[in-house]
Tab-separated table of C-alpha atoms in Angstrom:
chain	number	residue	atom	x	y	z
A	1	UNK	CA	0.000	0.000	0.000
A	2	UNK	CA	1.461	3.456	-0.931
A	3	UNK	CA	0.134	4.864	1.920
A	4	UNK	CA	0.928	2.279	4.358
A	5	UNK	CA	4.595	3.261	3.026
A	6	UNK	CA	6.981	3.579	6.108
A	7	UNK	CA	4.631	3.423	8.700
A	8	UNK	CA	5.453	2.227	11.786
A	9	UNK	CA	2.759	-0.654	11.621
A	10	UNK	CA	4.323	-1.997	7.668
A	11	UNK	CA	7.802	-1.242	9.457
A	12	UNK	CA	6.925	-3.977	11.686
A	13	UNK	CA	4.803	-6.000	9.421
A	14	UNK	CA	7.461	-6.465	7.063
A	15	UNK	CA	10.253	-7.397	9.832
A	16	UNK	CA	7.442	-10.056	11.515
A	17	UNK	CA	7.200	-11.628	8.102
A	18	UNK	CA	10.651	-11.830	7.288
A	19	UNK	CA	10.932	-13.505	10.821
A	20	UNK	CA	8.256	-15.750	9.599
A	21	UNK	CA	9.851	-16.785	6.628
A	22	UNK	CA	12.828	-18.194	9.013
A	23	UNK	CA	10.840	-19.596	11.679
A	24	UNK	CA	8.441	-21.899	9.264
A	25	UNK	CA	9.103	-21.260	6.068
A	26	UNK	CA	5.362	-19.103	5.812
A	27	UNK	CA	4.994	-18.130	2.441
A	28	UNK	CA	1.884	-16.277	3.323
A	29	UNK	CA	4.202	-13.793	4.608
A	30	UNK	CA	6.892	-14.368	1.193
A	31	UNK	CA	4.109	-12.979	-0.713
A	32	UNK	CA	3.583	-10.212	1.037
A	33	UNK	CA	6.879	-9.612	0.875
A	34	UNK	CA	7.428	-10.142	-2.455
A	35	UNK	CA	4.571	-7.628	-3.496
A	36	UNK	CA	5.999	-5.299	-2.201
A	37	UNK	CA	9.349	-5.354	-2.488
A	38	UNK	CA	10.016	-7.325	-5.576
A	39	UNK	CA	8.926	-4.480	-7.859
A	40	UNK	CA	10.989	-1.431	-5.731
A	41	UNK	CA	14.246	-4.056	-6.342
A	42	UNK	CA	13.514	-3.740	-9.767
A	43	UNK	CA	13.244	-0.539	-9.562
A	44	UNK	CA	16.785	-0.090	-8.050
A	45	UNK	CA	18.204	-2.156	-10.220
A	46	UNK	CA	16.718	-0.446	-13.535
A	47	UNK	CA	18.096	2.883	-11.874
A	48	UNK	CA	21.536	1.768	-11.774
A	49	UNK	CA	21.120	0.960	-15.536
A	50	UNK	CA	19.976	-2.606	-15.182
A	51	UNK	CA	17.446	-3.593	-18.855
A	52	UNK	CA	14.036	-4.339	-17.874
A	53	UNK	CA	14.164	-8.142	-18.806
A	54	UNK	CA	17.754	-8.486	-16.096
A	55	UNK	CA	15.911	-6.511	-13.143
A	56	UNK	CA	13.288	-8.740	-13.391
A	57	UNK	CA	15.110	-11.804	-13.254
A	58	UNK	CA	17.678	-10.289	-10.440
A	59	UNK	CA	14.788	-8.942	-8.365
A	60	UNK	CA	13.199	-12.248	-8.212
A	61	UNK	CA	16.359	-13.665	-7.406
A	62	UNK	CA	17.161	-10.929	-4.516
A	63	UNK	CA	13.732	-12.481	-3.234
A	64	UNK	CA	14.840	-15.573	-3.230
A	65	UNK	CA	17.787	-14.840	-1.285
A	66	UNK	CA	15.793	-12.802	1.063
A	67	UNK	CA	13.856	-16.368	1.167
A	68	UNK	CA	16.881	-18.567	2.197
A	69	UNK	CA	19.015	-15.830	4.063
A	70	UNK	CA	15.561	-15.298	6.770
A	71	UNK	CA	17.187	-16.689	9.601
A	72	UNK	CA	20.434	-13.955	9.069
A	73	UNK	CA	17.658	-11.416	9.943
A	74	UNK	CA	17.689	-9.827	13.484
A	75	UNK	CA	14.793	-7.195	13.632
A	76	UNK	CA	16.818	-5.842	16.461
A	77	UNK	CA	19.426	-4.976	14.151
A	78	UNK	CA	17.780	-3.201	10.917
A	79	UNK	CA	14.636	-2.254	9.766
A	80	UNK	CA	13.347	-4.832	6.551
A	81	UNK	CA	14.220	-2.633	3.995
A	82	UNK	CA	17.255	-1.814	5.129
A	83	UNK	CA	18.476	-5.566	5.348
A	84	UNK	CA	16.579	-6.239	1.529
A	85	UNK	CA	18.361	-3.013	-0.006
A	86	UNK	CA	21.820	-4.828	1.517
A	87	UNK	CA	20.852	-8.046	-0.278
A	88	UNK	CA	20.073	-6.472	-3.103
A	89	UNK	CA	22.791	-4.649	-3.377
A	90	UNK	CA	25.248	-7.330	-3.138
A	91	UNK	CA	23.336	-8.950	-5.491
A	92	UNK	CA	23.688	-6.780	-8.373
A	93	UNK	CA	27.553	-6.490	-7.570
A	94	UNK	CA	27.785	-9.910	-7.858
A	95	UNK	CA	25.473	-10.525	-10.861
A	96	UNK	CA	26.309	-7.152	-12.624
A	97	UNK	CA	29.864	-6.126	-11.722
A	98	UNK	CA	31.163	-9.502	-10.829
A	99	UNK	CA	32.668	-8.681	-7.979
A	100	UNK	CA	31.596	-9.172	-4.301
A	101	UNK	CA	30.467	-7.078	-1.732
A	102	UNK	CA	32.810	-7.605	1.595
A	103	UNK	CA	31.067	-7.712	4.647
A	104	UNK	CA	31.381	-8.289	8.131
A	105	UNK	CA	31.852	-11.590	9.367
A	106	UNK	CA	28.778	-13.242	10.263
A	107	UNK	CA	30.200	-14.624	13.783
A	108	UNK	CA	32.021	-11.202	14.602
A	109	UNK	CA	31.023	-11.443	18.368
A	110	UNK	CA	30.966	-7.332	18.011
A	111	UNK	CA	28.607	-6.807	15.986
A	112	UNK	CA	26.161	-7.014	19.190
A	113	UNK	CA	27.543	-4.773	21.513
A	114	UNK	CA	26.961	-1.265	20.477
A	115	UNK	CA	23.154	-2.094	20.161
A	116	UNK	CA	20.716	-0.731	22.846
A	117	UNK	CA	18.478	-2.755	24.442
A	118	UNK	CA	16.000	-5.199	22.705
A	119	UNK	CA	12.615	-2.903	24.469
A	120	UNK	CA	13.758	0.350	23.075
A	121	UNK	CA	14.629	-0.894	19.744
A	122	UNK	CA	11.574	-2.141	18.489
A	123	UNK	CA	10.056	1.958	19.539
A	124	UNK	CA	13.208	3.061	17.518
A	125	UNK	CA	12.603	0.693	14.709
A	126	UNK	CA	9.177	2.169	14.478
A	127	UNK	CA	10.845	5.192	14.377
A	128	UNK	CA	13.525	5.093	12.777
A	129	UNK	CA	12.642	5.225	8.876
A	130	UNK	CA	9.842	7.559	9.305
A	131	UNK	CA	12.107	10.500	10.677
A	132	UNK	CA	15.082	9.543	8.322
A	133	UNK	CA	12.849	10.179	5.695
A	134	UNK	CA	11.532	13.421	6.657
A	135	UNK	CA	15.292	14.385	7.231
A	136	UNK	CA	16.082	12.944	3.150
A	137	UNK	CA	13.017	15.302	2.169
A	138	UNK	CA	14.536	18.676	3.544
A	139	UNK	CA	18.007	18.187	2.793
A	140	UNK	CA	18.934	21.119	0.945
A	141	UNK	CA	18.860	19.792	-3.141
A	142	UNK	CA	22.710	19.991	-3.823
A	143	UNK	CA	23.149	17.767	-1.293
A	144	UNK	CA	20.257	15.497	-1.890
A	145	UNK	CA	21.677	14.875	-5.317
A	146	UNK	CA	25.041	13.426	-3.933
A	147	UNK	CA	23.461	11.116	-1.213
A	148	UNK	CA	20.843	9.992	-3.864
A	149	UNK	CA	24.145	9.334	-6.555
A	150	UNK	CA	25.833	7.200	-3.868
A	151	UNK	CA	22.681	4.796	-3.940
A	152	UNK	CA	22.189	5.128	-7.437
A	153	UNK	CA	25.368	5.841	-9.835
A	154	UNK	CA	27.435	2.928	-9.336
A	155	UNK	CA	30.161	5.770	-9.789
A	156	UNK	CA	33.213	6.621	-7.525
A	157	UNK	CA	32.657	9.903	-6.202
A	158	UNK	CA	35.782	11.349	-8.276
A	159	UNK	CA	33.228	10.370	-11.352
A	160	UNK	CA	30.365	11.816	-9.929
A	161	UNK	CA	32.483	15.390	-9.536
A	162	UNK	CA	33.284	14.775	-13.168
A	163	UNK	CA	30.435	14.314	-13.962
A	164	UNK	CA	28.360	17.274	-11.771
A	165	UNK	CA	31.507	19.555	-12.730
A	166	UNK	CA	32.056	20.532	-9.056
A	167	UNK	CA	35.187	19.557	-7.281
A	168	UNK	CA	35.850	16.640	-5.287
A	169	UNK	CA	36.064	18.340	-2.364
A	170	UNK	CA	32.675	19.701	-2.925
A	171	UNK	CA	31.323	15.528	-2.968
A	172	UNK	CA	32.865	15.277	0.037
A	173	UNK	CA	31.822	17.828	1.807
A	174	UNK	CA	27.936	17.766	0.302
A	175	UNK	CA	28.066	14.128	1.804
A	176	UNK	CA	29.413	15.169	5.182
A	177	UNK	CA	27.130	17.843	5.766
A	178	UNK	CA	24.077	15.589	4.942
A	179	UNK	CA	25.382	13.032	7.123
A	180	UNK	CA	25.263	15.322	10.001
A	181	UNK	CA	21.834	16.445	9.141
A	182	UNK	CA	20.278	12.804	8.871
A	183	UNK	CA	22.262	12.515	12.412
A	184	UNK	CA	20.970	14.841	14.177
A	185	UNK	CA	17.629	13.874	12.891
A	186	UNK	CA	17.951	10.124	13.898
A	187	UNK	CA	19.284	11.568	17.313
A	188	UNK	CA	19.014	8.831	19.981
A	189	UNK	CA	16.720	7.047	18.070
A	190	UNK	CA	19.785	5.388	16.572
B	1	UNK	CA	41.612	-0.215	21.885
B	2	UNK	CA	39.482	1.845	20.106
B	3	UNK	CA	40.410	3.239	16.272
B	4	UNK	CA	40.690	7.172	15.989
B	5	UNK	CA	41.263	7.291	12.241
B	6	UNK	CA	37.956	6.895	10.324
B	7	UNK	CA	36.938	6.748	6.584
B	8	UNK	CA	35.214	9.736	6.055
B	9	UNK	CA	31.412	10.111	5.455
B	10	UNK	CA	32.262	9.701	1.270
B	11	UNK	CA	34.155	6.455	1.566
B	12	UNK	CA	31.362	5.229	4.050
B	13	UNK	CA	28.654	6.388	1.361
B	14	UNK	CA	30.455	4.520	-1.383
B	15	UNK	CA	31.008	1.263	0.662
B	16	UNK	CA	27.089	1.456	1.910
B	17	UNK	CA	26.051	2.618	-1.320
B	18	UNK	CA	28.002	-0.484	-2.970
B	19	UNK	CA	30.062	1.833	-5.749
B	20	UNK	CA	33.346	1.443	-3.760
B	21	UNK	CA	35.365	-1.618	-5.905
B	22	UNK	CA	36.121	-4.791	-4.181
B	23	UNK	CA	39.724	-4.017	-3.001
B	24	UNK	CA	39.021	-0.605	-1.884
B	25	UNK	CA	35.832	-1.836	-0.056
B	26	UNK	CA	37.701	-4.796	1.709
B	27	UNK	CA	39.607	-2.210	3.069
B	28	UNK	CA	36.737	-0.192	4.837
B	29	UNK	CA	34.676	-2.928	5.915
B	30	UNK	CA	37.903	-4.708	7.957
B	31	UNK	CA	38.404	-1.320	9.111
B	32	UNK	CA	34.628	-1.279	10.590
B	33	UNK	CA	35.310	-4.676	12.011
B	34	UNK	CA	37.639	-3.162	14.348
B	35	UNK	CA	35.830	-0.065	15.052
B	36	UNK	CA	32.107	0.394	16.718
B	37	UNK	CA	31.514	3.864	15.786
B	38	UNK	CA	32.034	2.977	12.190
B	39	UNK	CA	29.538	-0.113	12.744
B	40	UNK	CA	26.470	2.797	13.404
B	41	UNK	CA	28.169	5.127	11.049
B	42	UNK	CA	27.436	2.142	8.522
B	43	UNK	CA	24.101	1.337	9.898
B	44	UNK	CA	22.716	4.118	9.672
B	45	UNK	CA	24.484	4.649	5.785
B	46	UNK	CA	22.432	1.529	5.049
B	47	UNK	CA	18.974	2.607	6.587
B	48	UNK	CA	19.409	5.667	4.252
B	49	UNK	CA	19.598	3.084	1.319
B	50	UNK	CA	16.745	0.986	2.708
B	51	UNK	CA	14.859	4.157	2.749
B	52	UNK	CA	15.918	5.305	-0.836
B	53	UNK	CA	14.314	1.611	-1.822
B	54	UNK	CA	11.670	1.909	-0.026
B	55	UNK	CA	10.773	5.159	-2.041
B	56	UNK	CA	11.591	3.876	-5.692
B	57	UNK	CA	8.076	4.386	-7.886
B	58	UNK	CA	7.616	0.378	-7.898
B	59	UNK	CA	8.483	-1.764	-11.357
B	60	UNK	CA	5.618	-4.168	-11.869
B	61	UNK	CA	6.566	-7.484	-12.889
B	62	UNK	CA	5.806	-9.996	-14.950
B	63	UNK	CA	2.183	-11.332	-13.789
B	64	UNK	CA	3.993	-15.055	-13.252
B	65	UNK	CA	7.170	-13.872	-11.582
B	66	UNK	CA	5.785	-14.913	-8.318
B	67	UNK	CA	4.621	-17.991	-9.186
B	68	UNK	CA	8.321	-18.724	-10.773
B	69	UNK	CA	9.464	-17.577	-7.324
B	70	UNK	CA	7.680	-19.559	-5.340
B	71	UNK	CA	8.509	-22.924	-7.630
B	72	UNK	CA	11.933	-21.910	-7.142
B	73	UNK	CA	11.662	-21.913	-3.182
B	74	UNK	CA	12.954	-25.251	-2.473
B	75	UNK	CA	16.111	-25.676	-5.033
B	76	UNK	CA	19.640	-25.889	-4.071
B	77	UNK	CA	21.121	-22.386	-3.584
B	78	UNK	CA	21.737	-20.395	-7.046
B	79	UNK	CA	24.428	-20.954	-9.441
B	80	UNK	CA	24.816	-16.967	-9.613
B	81	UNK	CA	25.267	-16.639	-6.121
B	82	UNK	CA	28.997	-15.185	-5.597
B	83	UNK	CA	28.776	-16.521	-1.611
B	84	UNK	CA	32.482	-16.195	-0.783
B	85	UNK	CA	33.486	-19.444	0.596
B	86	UNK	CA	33.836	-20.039	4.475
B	87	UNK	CA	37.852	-20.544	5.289
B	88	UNK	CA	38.869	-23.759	6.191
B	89	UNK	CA	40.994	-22.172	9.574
B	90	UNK	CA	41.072	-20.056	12.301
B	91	UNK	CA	44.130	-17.585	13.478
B	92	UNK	CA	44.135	-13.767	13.952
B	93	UNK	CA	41.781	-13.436	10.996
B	94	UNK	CA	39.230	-16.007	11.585
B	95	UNK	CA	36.230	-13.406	12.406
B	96	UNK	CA	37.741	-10.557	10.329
B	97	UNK	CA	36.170	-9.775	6.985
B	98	UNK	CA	39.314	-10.749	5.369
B	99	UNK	CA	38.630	-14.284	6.293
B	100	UNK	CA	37.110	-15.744	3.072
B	101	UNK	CA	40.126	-14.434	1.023
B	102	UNK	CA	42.855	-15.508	2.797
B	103	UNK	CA	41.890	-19.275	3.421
B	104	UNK	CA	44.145	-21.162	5.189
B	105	UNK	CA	45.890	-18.431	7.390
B	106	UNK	CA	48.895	-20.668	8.870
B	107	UNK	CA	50.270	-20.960	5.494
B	108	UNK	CA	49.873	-17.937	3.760
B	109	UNK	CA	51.835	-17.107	0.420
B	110	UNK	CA	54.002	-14.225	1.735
B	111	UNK	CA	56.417	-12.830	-0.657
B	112	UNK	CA	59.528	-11.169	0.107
B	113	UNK	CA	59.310	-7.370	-1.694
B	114	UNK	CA	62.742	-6.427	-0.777
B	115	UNK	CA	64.391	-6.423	2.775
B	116	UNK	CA	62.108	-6.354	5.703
B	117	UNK	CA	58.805	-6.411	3.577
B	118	UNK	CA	56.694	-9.342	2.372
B	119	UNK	CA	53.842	-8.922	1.063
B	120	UNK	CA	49.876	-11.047	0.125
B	121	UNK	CA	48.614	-10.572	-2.681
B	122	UNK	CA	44.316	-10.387	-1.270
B	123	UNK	CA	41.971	-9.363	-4.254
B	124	UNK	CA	42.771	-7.805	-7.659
B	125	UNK	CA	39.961	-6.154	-9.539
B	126	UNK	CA	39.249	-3.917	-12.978
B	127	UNK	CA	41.699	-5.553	-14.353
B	128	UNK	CA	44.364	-6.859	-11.722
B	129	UNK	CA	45.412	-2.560	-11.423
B	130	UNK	CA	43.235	-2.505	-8.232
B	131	UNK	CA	44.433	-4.414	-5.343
B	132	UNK	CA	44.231	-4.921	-1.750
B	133	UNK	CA	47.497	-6.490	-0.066
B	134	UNK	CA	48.370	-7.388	3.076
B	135	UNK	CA	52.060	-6.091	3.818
B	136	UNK	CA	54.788	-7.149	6.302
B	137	UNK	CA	56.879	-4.522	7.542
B	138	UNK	CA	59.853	-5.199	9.835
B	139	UNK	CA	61.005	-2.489	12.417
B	140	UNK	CA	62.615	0.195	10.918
B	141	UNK	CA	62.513	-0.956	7.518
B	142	UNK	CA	62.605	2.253	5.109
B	143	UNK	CA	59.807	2.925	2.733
B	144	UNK	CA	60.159	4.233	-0.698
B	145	UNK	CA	58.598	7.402	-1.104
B	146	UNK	CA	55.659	7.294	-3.769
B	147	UNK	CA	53.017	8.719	-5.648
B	148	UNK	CA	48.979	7.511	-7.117
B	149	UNK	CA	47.331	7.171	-9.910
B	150	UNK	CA	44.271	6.349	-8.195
B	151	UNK	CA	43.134	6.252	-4.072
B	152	UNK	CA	45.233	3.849	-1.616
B	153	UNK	CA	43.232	2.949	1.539
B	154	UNK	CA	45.123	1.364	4.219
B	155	UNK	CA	44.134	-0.234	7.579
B	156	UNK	CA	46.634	-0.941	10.205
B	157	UNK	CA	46.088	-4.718	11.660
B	158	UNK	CA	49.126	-5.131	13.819
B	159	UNK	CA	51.751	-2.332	14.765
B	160	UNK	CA	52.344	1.028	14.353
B	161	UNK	CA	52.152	3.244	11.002
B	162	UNK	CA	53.142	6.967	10.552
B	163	UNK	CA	52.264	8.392	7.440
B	164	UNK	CA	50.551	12.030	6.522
B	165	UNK	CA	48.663	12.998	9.422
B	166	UNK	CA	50.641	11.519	12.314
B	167	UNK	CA	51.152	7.516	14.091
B	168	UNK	CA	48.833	4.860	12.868
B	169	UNK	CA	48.072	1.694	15.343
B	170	UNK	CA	45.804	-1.195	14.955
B	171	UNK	CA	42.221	-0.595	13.495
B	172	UNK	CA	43.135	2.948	12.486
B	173	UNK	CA	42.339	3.896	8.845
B	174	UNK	CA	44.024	6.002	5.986
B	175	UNK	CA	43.109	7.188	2.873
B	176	UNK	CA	44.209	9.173	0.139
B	177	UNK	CA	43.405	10.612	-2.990
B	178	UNK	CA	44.984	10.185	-6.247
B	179	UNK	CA	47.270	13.608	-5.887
B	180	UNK	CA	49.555	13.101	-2.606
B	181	UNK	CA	52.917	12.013	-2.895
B	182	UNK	CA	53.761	10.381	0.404
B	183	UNK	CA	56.548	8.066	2.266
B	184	UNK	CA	54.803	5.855	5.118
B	185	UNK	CA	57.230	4.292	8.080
B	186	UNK	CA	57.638	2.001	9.986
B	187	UNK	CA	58.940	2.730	13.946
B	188	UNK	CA	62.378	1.689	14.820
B	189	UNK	CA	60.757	-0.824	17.769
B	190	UNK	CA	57.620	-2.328	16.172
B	191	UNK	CA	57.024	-4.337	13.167
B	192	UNK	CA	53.580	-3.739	10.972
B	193	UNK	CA	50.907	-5.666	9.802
B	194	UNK	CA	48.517	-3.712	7.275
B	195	UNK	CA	46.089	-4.012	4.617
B	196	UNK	CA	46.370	-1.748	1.865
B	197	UNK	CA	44.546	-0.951	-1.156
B	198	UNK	CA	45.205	0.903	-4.247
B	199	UNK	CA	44.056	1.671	-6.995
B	200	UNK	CA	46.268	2.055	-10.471
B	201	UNK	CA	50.520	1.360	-10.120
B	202	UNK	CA	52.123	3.205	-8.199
B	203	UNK	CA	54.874	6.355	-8.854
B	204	UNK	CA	58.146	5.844	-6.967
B	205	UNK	CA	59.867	8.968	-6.684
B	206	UNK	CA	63.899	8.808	-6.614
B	207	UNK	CA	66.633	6.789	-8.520
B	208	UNK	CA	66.125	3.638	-6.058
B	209	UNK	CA	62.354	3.915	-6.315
B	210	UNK	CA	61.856	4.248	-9.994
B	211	UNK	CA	63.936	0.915	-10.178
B	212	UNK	CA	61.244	-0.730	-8.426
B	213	UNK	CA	58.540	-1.045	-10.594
B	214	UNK	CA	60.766	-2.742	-12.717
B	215	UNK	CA	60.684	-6.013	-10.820
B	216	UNK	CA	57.620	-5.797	-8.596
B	217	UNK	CA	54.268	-5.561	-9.574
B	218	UNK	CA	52.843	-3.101	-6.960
């Protein structure tokens, strides 16, 4: 539902059935998943440069993976779409770019500790994408642009200068200003 | 002990983001391994992109691509899947990113670079130019002075590094841009273990260093 989008109740709708998914195998919950995901992957993937016919086949295999990696999910740890944009990102680096996507080991005991309490996460999941969208909406434009190019350009940021005919420096400091926006506005929600 | 040298927001926007190339991303991400700032610096990178997906005016697909997913559900895992393999061993790096490319870590292929250096080759990408390596450095072991042709990202594993910007220990991060001509080193009391990528050959500066391109590929 477009309206339902980022809510806190689809927030946690989408995280309970990805939890689903890994505790038996519901495919109730796939579906739903599916339906609403499956066509924003595509999306992603067509903005990056993807043709129609290869962003259909990747985002029904991101699904897939989103499928078999269930039990890797901790809603504790990141919100659904946040953990299905990761998956399909790696994907199209792997599919597209042939390369792969390094990541943190899946035992490191640290990834844990820096994490607040189980209680007040599931309020901050709630919300968490609702106010770091409002922040993405009133980031001044210029700055917009280069968040939205790191997402979306496949493109180092010394192309992306090239390419906006602004220095690098300019990138860089576009990206750390915006970063300290969407900071503040995630304040201890984070 | 806690890292005080960080990637900056752009480097953590390209690794999140997934533009950063292989080498240059193996760097950050063992980097943010060692450091817990750097893990919610990431996190919240990501939630930015699952946000930015979230957004996306939906594709509609084909009216039987669920049913092919679903059919699909119960086969093996797919053949385009680039899983990098689990390492056979344990050691220093056995929870580190740079697990799954180093594989058995008791017996890896170090190769003496000249004296006091030795050197592992890790990934090579976009055509073998951009690499990460792990290097070796004895105490006190002089550096050549060099210059880029594209960014070098190092992380410092085991040791002590000075380079621009001051002493280096374990878990802290460098990086630099295509246009600084530099000369790392090594302290007199300490050797160095560090992972460092680049992109493009290098420029050795000097009559010793422009004889060393000549017989080593770095």
């Amino acid at each position: 539902m477009k309206d339902d989008r980022g809510s806190p109740t689809a927030v946690e709708t989408f995280a309970r059935q990805i939890v689903a998914i890994a505790e038996h195998g519901d495919r109730a919950a796939f579906g739903a998943l599916f339906g609403h995901f499956a066509p924003r992957v595509k999306a992603y993937l067509m903005r990056l440069g993807a043709p129609a016919a290869v962003a259909e086949e990747l985002s029904q295999e991101a699904m897939l993976l989103v499928w078999r990696k269930a039990a890797y999910y901790d809603p504790r740890k990141s919100q659904a779409s946040t953990w299905i944009f990761t998956i399909a990102r790696n994907l199209r680096i792997d599919a597209i770019r042939r390369e792969a996507h390094p990541e943190l080991h899946p035992d490191e005991p640290a990834l844990t500790p820096s994490q607040p309490p189980a209680v007040e996460e599931t309020i901050a999941a709630n919300q968490q994408e609702q106010r770091l969208r409002a922040a993405l909406k009133v980031l001044p434009p210029d700055q917009a642009e280069v968040v939205a190019l790191s997402f979306f350009a496949d493109k180092a940021h010394g192309d992306i200068c090239r390419d906006l005919g602004i220095p690098l420096g300019t990138v860089k400091s576009r990206l750390r200003l915006a970063m300290k926006r969407l900071r503040a506005a995630l304040g201890d929600v984070l | 002990m806690t890292p005080t040298h960080h990637p900056s927001d752009a480097t953590l926007f390209e690794y999140g983001g997934g533009s950063l190339s292989e080498p240059l991303a193996l760097v950050v991400v063992t980097h943010i391994s060692m450091c817990t700032e750097c893990r919610d610096r990431l996190a919240e990178i990501e939630a930015i992109g699952g946000v930015m997906l979230e957004d996306l005016e939906p594709e509609a697909l084909a009216p039987a691509a669920f049913a092919r997913t679903l059919a699909r559900l119960d086969e093996g895992a797919t053949a385009s899947s680039r899983e990098i393999p689990r390492p056979a061993s344990g050691g220093p790096f056995a929870r580190s990113p740079l697990a799954p490319y180093l594989g058995d870590v008791a017996d890896l292929p170090w190769k003496r670079l000249g004296r006091g250096i030795e050197t592992v080759d890790v990934v090579r990408r976009r055509g073998r130019e951009t690499r990460a390596t792990l290097f070796k450095v004895a105490r006190g072991t002089p550096l050549p002075s060099h210059g880029h042709r594209g960014r070098e990202m190092t992380v410092v594993l085991e040791g002590k590094l000075y380079d621009e910007g001051g002493a280096f220990v374990a878990g802290d991060f460098i990086e630099h841009d295509a246009d600084i001509i530099h000369r790392p080193s090594i302290p007199a009391d300490e050797d160095c273990l560090c992972l460092i990528a680049v992109e493009g050959r290098l420029k050795f500066q000097g009559v010793f260093g422009r004889l060393i391109p000549l017989f080593v590929d770095i």
